[in-house]
Amino acid sequence: MEVGRRLTRDFFGEDVLDVAPALLGATITHAGVTIRLTEVEAYAGEKDPGSHAFRGPTPRTQVMFGRAGHLYVYFTYGMHWCANVVTGTEGEASAVLLRAGEVVDGHEVAAERRAGIAERDWARGPARLASTLGLDGTRTGLDACSPDGSAAFHAPPEHVPASRIRTGPRVGVAGDGGDAERYPWRFWLDGERSVSVYRPAKPRRRREPA
């Protein structure tokens, strides 16, 4: 498997809207599996109503306010883990959600973790991607830029042309953060089988008063 240079903290320290598309075609390696990223989403913290950090730091989101290059892994829908990488300046929360990708190394390990699932779907969606990489809540805060860390990102071995990158609204984000014109912050590589299907957020049903 051919990979480019390891991505450093300086790379992740840039604006989230620059880091997110630059991660397309890059790889992440953890726990014996390497995935080439084909789809990501940007979240800009307190400036972004779609972000977990919109209302400031909490025990769960504190890592997003820390140094760039750390992983933010959160639990969703009471059953799934999803993985992000922190970007930007320390103290100002932002992160890139790793939405989808293709397993390019560690296929036997991935097959065990995703038994009974078609290979195309091993990392097609953020929960599947995190599961395939063996990422759960115990890995939140993991430094992917540390030489001794168990996770690492590498640049694409070849330049990814801008003509291949598509943008659109983020998947499943409700309210103002789901505005397609203001927040077209999902980025993906055109023509990739592993890119997830776009689904808008479902409106929440109002509970009738007792």
C-alpha positions as a printed NumPy array, in Angstrom:
array([[  0.   ,   0.   ,   0.   ],
       [  1.406,   3.378,  -1.032],
       [  0.802,   6.425,   1.175],
       [  2.126,   9.968,   1.227],
       [  3.776,  11.877,   4.044],
       [  2.369,  11.711,   7.541],
       [  0.045,  14.625,   8.261],
       [  1.337,  16.876,  11.025],
       [ -0.235,  19.134,  13.604],
       [  0.476,  22.118,  11.359],
       [ -1.765,  20.546,   8.693],
       [ -4.646,  20.097,  11.143],
       [ -4.055,  23.54 ,  12.649],
       [ -5.529,  25.279,   9.605],
       [ -9.156,  26.386,   9.164],
       [-11.615,  23.478,   9.206],
       [-12.949,  24.407,   5.751],
       [ -9.446,  24.016,   4.355],
       [ -8.574,  20.843,   6.249],
       [-11.782,  18.969,   5.405],
       [-11.418,  18.815,   1.587],
       [ -7.654,  18.338,   1.936],
       [ -8.338,  15.075,   3.821],
       [-10.062,  13.504,   0.813],
       [ -7.843,  10.756,  -0.534],
       [ -5.76 ,  10.768,   2.653],
       [ -5.606,   7.68 ,   4.863],
       [ -6.189,   7.025,   8.545],
       [ -4.661,   3.989,  10.233],
       [ -5.697,   2.555,  13.584],
       [ -5.741,  -0.892,  15.189],
       [ -4.531,  -2.807,  12.136],
       [ -6.765,  -1.178,   9.494],
       [ -6.102,   1.648,   7.038],
       [ -8.945,   3.546,   5.358],
       [ -8.693,   5.964,   2.44 ],
       [-11.09 ,   8.823,   3.129],
       [-13.685,   9.575,   0.459],
       [-16.183,  11.704,   2.403],
       [-15.907,  14.154,   5.309],
       [-17.886,  16.949,   6.969],
       [-16.65 ,  20.193,   8.535],
       [-17.949,  21.521,  11.866],
       [-16.92 ,  24.968,  13.1  ],
       [-17.683,  24.88 ,  16.819],
       [-19.262,  27.947,  18.398],
       [-19.749,  29.543,  14.96 ],
       [-21.725,  26.571,  13.667],
       [-25.244,  25.663,  14.876],
       [-24.716,  22.147,  13.554],
       [-21.708,  21.523,  15.814],
       [-21.736,  19.767,  19.184],
       [-19.582,  22.654,  20.452],
       [-21.981,  25.416,  19.349],
       [-22.935,  26.299,  22.929],
       [-19.422,  26.081,  24.313],
       [-17.318,  23.404,  25.974],
       [-18.866,  20.482,  27.847],
       [-17.184,  17.406,  29.308],
       [-17.964,  15.59 ,  26.041],
       [-16.759,  18.323,  23.66 ],
       [-13.776,  19.621,  25.634],
       [-11.355,  17.819,  23.312],
       [-12.65 ,  19.916,  20.385],
       [-11.304,  23.023,  22.14 ],
       [ -7.868,  21.444,  22.514],
       [ -4.907,  21.014,  20.196],
       [ -5.41 ,  20.118,  16.56 ],
       [ -4.784,  16.529,  15.5  ],
       [ -6.596,  14.848,  18.388],
       [ -9.577,  12.572,  17.834],
       [-13.058,  13.423,  19.065],
       [-15.109,  10.213,  19.234],
       [-18.742,  10.511,  20.279],
       [-21.7  ,   8.199,  20.842],
       [-24.863,   8.721,  18.798],
       [-28.362,   7.241,  18.61 ],
       [-27.569,   5.169,  21.677],
       [-25.664,   2.599,  19.621],
       [-22.896,   4.01 ,  17.375],
       [-19.51 ,   5.702,  17.71 ],
       [-18.396,   8.357,  15.2  ],
       [-14.876,   9.758,  14.81 ],
       [-13.682,  13.313,  14.133],
       [-10.274,  14.949,  14.019],
       [ -9.83 ,  18.307,  15.747],
       [ -8.64 ,  21.23 ,  13.606],
       [ -7.797,  24.903,  13.905],
       [ -6.525,  26.953,  16.836],
       [ -6.493,  25.684,  20.403],
       [ -9.36 ,  27.207,  22.347],
       [-11.574,  27.572,  19.266],
       [-13.473,  24.344,  18.646],
       [-13.658,  22.824,  15.181],
       [-13.396,  19.31 ,  13.802],
       [-13.801,  17.176,  10.693],
       [-16.178,  14.222,  10.839],
       [-14.76 ,  11.186,   9.04 ],
       [-17.879,  10.163,   7.106],
       [-16.796,   7.41 ,   4.726],
       [-13.898,   5.65 ,   3.072],
       [-12.448,   2.516,   1.535],
       [-10.354,  -0.071,   3.378],
       [ -6.967,  -0.209,   1.648],
       [ -4.985,  -2.239,   4.194],
       [ -5.835,  -4.654,   6.989],
       [ -8.642,  -6.357,   5.086],
       [ -8.608,  -9.494,   7.257],
       [ -8.96 ,  -7.445,  10.443],
       [-11.704,  -5.325,   8.887],
       [-13.572,  -8.43 ,   7.728],
       [-13.601,  -9.799,  11.281],
       [-14.918,  -6.537,  12.694],
       [-17.536,  -6.208,   9.949],
       [-18.53 ,  -9.857,   9.606],
       [-21.482, -10.369,   7.308],
       [-21.195,  -6.868,   5.808],
       [-20.324,  -6.279,   2.135],
       [-16.812,  -4.878,   1.701],
       [-18.132,  -1.726,   0.005],
       [-20.072,  -0.961,   3.183],
       [-17.314,  -1.579,   5.73 ],
       [-16.653,   2.164,   6.071],
       [-19.598,   3.641,   4.163],
       [-20.937,   6.016,   6.813],
       [-19.318,   7.452,   9.954],
       [-20.437,   4.754,  12.389],
       [-19.256,   1.977,  10.08 ],
       [-15.943,   3.757,   9.528],
       [-15.31 ,   4.117,  13.26 ],
       [-16.249,   0.487,  13.9  ],
       [-13.95 ,  -0.768,  11.144],
       [-11.059,   1.227,  12.615],
       [-11.787,  -0.026,  16.131],
       [-12.501,   3.5  ,  17.385],
       [-14.834,   3.98 ,  20.35 ],
       [-15.193,   6.336,  23.288],
       [-11.996,   5.105,  24.904],
       [-10.116,   6.662,  21.985],
       [-11.502,  10.185,  22.265],
       [ -8.591,  12.531,  22.88 ],
       [ -6.134,  10.243,  21.085],
       [ -3.316,  12.286,  19.518],
       [ -3.043,  11.254,  15.861],
       [  0.055,  13.452,  15.429],
       [  2.113,  11.867,  18.197],
       [  4.976,   9.644,  17.01 ],
       [  3.913,   7.119,  19.644],
       [  0.179,   7.373,  18.975],
       [ -1.879,   4.419,  17.794],
       [ -3.591,   6.443,  15.04 ],
       [ -2.011,   8.262,  12.104],
       [ -3.093,  10.167,   9.016],
       [ -1.126,  10.18 ,   5.767],
       [ -1.526,  12.41 ,   2.733],
       [ -2.658,  10.92 ,  -0.585],
       [  0.258,   9.442,  -2.556],
       [ -0.864,  11.524,  -5.532],
       [ -2.5  ,  14.936,  -5.817],
       [ -6.301,  14.854,  -5.763],
       [ -7.6  ,  17.254,  -8.452],
       [-10.147,  19.817,  -7.317],
       [-12.395,  18.723, -10.186],
       [-13.086,  15.46 ,  -8.295],
       [-14.264,  17.156,  -5.097],
       [-17.975,  17.747,  -4.594],
       [-19.716,  19.725,  -1.844],
       [-23.224,  19.756,  -0.393],
       [-25.276,  19.922,   2.81 ],
       [-24.276,  17.816,   5.765],
       [-26.125,  14.568,   6.381],
       [-28.825,  14.465,   9.045],
       [-28.133,  17.951,  10.449],
       [-31.32 ,  19.653,  11.601],
       [-32.158,  23.327,  12.114],
       [-29.97 ,  26.202,  10.965],
       [-26.915,  23.955,  10.669],
       [-28.665,  21.972,   7.95 ],
       [-29.097,  25.016,   5.702],
       [-27.676,  23.856,   2.349],
       [-26.787,  27.355,   1.169],
       [-25.061,  28.523,   4.355],
       [-23.41 ,  25.24 ,   5.292],
       [-22.502,  23.174,   2.21 ],
       [-19.822,  21.607,   4.387],
       [-19.934,  17.984,   3.311],
       [-17.085,  17.139,   0.932],
       [-16.704,  13.944,  -1.081],
       [-14.826,  12.431,  -4.014],
       [-16.946,  12.048,  -7.109],
       [-17.427,   8.524,  -8.407],
       [-16.45 ,   6.664,  -5.207],
       [-18.593,   3.653,  -4.252],
       [-17.972,   4.163,  -0.556],
       [-19.576,   7.623,  -0.336],
       [-22.658,   7.469,   1.86 ],
       [-26.178,   8.268,   0.718],
       [-27.352,  11.803,   1.503],
       [-30.266,  11.95 ,   3.915],
       [-31.691,  15.198,   5.296],
       [-32.5  ,  15.417,   8.987],
       [-35.889,  14.1  ,   9.987],
       [-38.008,  16.698,  11.767],
       [-38.578,  15.826,  15.404],
       [-42.151,  15.147,  16.37 ],
       [-43.47 ,  17.434,  19.043],
       [-44.595,  15.647,  22.149],
       [-48.158,  16.338,  23.171],
       [-48.507,  17.715,  26.714],
       [-49.681,  15.208,  29.273]])
